[in-house]
Amino acid sequence: EAGAYINQELNIMLGSALKLGIQSTTTGVNTTNFYFPEGLWCDVFKKVDAATNCITSPPGGSTKTLSSFAYDFYLHLRGGYMVPMQDAKALKVKTSQDLKVAPFDLHVLPVCDAQKCAATGRYLNDDGISVDVKGAQNIYTLTYTQPVGGAITLTVTIVEEGVVVDMNDVLGSLQIYNAAAQGLNTDLYKVVATKKDATTIDLGQTAVYDAQSDRLMWKAADGQAAANLPEIDFITLTAA
């Protein structure tokens, strides 16, 4: 794409799945043209207006004019990807090691064709202190699929499993972006995990659609069965 390497100080890729947009070169500029590579991009934090949360950039890429006051920044998730996150402010933690006692959140932005919606991601969790991470980290490949009009399946594949399993291996919440376009805005969804021994766990809370953010959202309730990734083969969301 011709514009991919222009204004890199304004458009910063954080791996393949996330793009940071921030006015970092000029003061007193109220708006800035930010570049978006081809594809679907949805804002992670600015979710107050479903009509503007997501941007579809055409082949060849495009720019989008966005507010760029001193307090403005944009973190966009790329279509076809999912990323783990934790809200350090909400958890009131001071160090990364403090985060080890809390489950992780999974943010998913599928891309859809005529047959299905899909997304993939890779999640690595280590103990946060070991220099030699052999036996001290878990690596998973996560695959999201939804046939048009069908149930959602989140498949967990263990790439590498260590001996240390902590709360960062437990799924605490799930957010599926651009939900209305996938037909996920009309029903409640029951969430069930199937373990590797073929037994199932009802994860309790139903997933519900949030119109303001245009996301289907599930959050584990206190005291309910845990979605512990090393034990899970797949998780399904089915219209209740």
Coordinates of C-alpha atoms in Angstrom, one line a residue, residues 55-234:
I55 CA -13.8 2.0 9.9
T56 CA -13.7 0.0 6.7
S57 CA -10.7 0.9 4.6
P58 CA -10.8 0.0 0.9
P59 CA -8.1 -1.8 -1.1
G60 CA -5.0 0.4 -1.1
G61 CA -5.8 1.9 2.3
S62 CA -7.3 5.2 3.2
T63 CA -7.1 8.1 5.7
K64 CA -9.7 9.0 8.3
T65 CA -10.0 12.5 9.9
L66 CA -10.3 12.1 13.6
S67 CA -10.1 14.5 16.6
S68 CA -6.5 14.9 17.8
F69 CA -6.6 17.1 20.9
A70 CA -3.9 16.4 23.5
Y71 CA -6.1 13.8 25.3
D72 CA -7.1 11.9 22.1
F73 CA -5.7 8.6 21.0
Y74 CA -7.1 5.6 19.1
L75 CA -6.4 1.9 19.5
H76 CA -8.0 0.0 16.6
L77 CA -8.4 -3.8 16.5
R78 CA -8.0 -5.3 13.0
G79 CA -10.6 -7.5 11.4
G80 CA -9.9 -11.2 11.5
Y81 CA -8.0 -11.0 14.8
M82 CA -8.5 -11.4 18.5
V83 CA -6.4 -10.0 21.4
P84 CA -6.2 -10.7 25.1
M85 CA -6.4 -7.7 27.4
Q86 CA -6.6 -6.7 31.1
D87 CA -7.8 -3.4 32.5
A88 CA -5.1 -2.4 34.9
K89 CA -7.0 0.7 36.1
A90 CA -10.2 -1.2 36.9
L91 CA -8.1 -3.9 38.6
K92 CA -6.2 -1.3 40.6
V93 CA -2.8 -2.9 40.1
K94 CA 0.6 -1.4 40.3
T95 CA 2.8 -3.9 38.6
S96 CA 2.4 -6.5 35.8
Q97 CA 2.9 -9.2 38.4
D98 CA -0.2 -8.0 40.2
L99 CA -2.2 -8.8 37.1
K100 CA -1.4 -12.5 37.5
V101 CA -4.3 -12.9 40.0
A102 CA -7.0 -11.8 37.5
P103 CA -8.6 -13.5 34.5
F104 CA -8.0 -12.1 31.1
D105 CA -10.5 -10.5 28.7
L106 CA -10.7 -11.5 25.0
H107 CA -11.6 -9.0 22.3
V108 CA -12.6 -10.4 18.9
L109 CA -13.2 -8.7 15.6
P110 CA -14.3 -11.3 13.0
V111 CA -14.4 -10.8 9.3
C112 CA -17.2 -12.3 7.4
D113 CA -17.9 -13.7 3.9
A114 CA -21.0 -15.4 2.5
Q115 CA -20.5 -18.6 4.5
K116 CA -19.0 -17.7 7.9
C117 CA -17.3 -15.2 10.2
A118 CA -13.9 -15.9 11.5
A119 CA -10.9 -14.6 13.5
T120 CA -7.7 -16.0 15.0
G121 CA -5.2 -15.1 17.7
R122 CA -2.2 -16.4 19.6
Y123 CA -2.1 -16.0 23.3
L124 CA 1.1 -16.4 25.4
N125 CA 1.0 -16.4 29.2
D126 CA 4.2 -16.8 31.3
D127 CA 4.9 -16.5 35.0
G128 CA 6.2 -12.9 34.6
I129 CA 9.5 -13.5 36.4
S130 CA 11.4 -16.4 34.9
V131 CA 14.3 -15.7 32.5
D132 CA 14.2 -19.2 31.2
V133 CA 10.6 -19.6 30.2
K134 CA 10.8 -23.3 29.3
G135 CA 8.1 -24.9 31.4
A136 CA 7.0 -21.5 32.7
Q137 CA 4.7 -20.4 29.9
N138 CA 1.5 -21.5 28.1
I139 CA 0.9 -20.7 24.5
Y140 CA -2.4 -21.1 22.8
T141 CA -3.9 -20.7 19.3
L142 CA -7.5 -19.4 19.5
T143 CA -9.8 -19.8 16.5
Y144 CA -13.3 -18.1 16.3
T145 CA -15.8 -19.4 13.7
Q146 CA -19.5 -18.8 13.1
P147 CA -21.4 -20.2 10.1
V148 CA -23.9 -17.6 9.0
G149 CA -26.9 -17.9 11.3
G150 CA -25.2 -20.6 13.4
A151 CA -23.5 -21.0 16.8
I152 CA -20.2 -19.3 17.6
T153 CA -17.3 -21.7 18.4
L154 CA -14.1 -20.6 20.1
T155 CA -11.5 -23.4 19.7
V156 CA -8.5 -23.6 22.1
T157 CA -5.4 -25.3 20.8
I158 CA -2.4 -25.7 23.2
V159 CA 0.9 -25.0 21.3
E160 CA 3.1 -25.1 24.4
E161 CA 2.1 -25.9 28.0
G162 CA 4.1 -25.1 31.0
V163 CA 3.8 -26.3 34.6
V164 CA 2.7 -22.9 35.9
V165 CA -1.0 -22.1 35.5
D166 CA -2.4 -19.0 37.1
M167 CA -5.5 -16.8 36.7
N168 CA -4.1 -15.3 33.4
D169 CA -5.0 -18.7 31.9
V170 CA -8.7 -18.2 32.8
L171 CA -11.1 -16.4 30.4
G172 CA -12.9 -13.7 32.4
S173 CA -14.8 -12.0 29.6
L174 CA -15.5 -12.0 25.9
Q175 CA -16.3 -9.1 23.6
I176 CA -17.3 -9.7 20.0
Y177 CA -17.1 -6.5 17.9
N178 CA -19.2 -5.3 15.0
A179 CA -21.9 -7.7 16.3
A180 CA -24.9 -6.3 14.4
A181 CA -23.3 -7.0 11.1
Q182 CA -23.0 -10.6 12.1
G183 CA -26.6 -10.9 13.2
L184 CA -25.6 -11.1 16.9
N185 CA -27.9 -8.2 18.1
T186 CA -31.2 -10.0 18.5
D187 CA -30.7 -12.9 21.0
L188 CA -29.1 -13.8 24.3
Y189 CA -26.4 -16.4 24.0
K190 CA -25.8 -19.3 26.3
V191 CA -22.1 -19.9 26.9
V192 CA -20.8 -23.5 27.4
A193 CA -17.3 -24.8 27.5
T194 CA -16.4 -28.4 26.4
K195 CA -13.4 -29.7 28.2
K196 CA -10.7 -32.0 26.6
D197 CA -12.2 -35.0 28.4
A198 CA -15.6 -34.2 26.6
T199 CA -17.4 -33.0 29.8
T200 CA -19.1 -29.6 29.6
I201 CA -19.3 -26.6 31.8
D202 CA -22.1 -24.1 31.7
L203 CA -20.3 -20.8 32.1
G204 CA -23.4 -19.3 33.7
Q205 CA -23.9 -15.7 32.5
T206 CA -25.5 -15.3 29.1
A207 CA -23.8 -13.1 26.5
V208 CA -25.8 -10.0 25.7
Y209 CA -25.7 -7.4 22.9
D210 CA -24.7 -3.9 23.8
A211 CA -26.1 -1.4 21.2
Q212 CA -23.9 1.5 22.1
S213 CA -20.6 -0.3 21.5
D214 CA -22.1 -2.8 19.0
R215 CA -20.6 -5.7 20.8
L216 CA -21.8 -9.1 22.0
M217 CA -20.5 -9.3 25.6
W218 CA -20.1 -12.0 28.1
K219 CA -18.5 -11.7 31.6
A220 CA -18.0 -14.4 34.1
A221 CA -19.9 -14.0 37.4
D222 CA -18.2 -14.3 40.7
G223 CA -18.1 -17.9 42.0
Q224 CA -19.2 -19.5 38.7
A225 CA -17.3 -22.3 36.9
A226 CA -14.0 -21.1 35.5
A227 CA -13.1 -21.2 31.8
N228 CA -9.6 -22.5 32.4
L229 CA -7.9 -22.6 29.0
P230 CA -5.5 -25.6 29.6
E231 CA -8.6 -27.8 30.3
I232 CA -10.8 -26.5 27.4
D233 CA -11.2 -27.8 23.9
F234 CA -13.8 -25.3 22.7

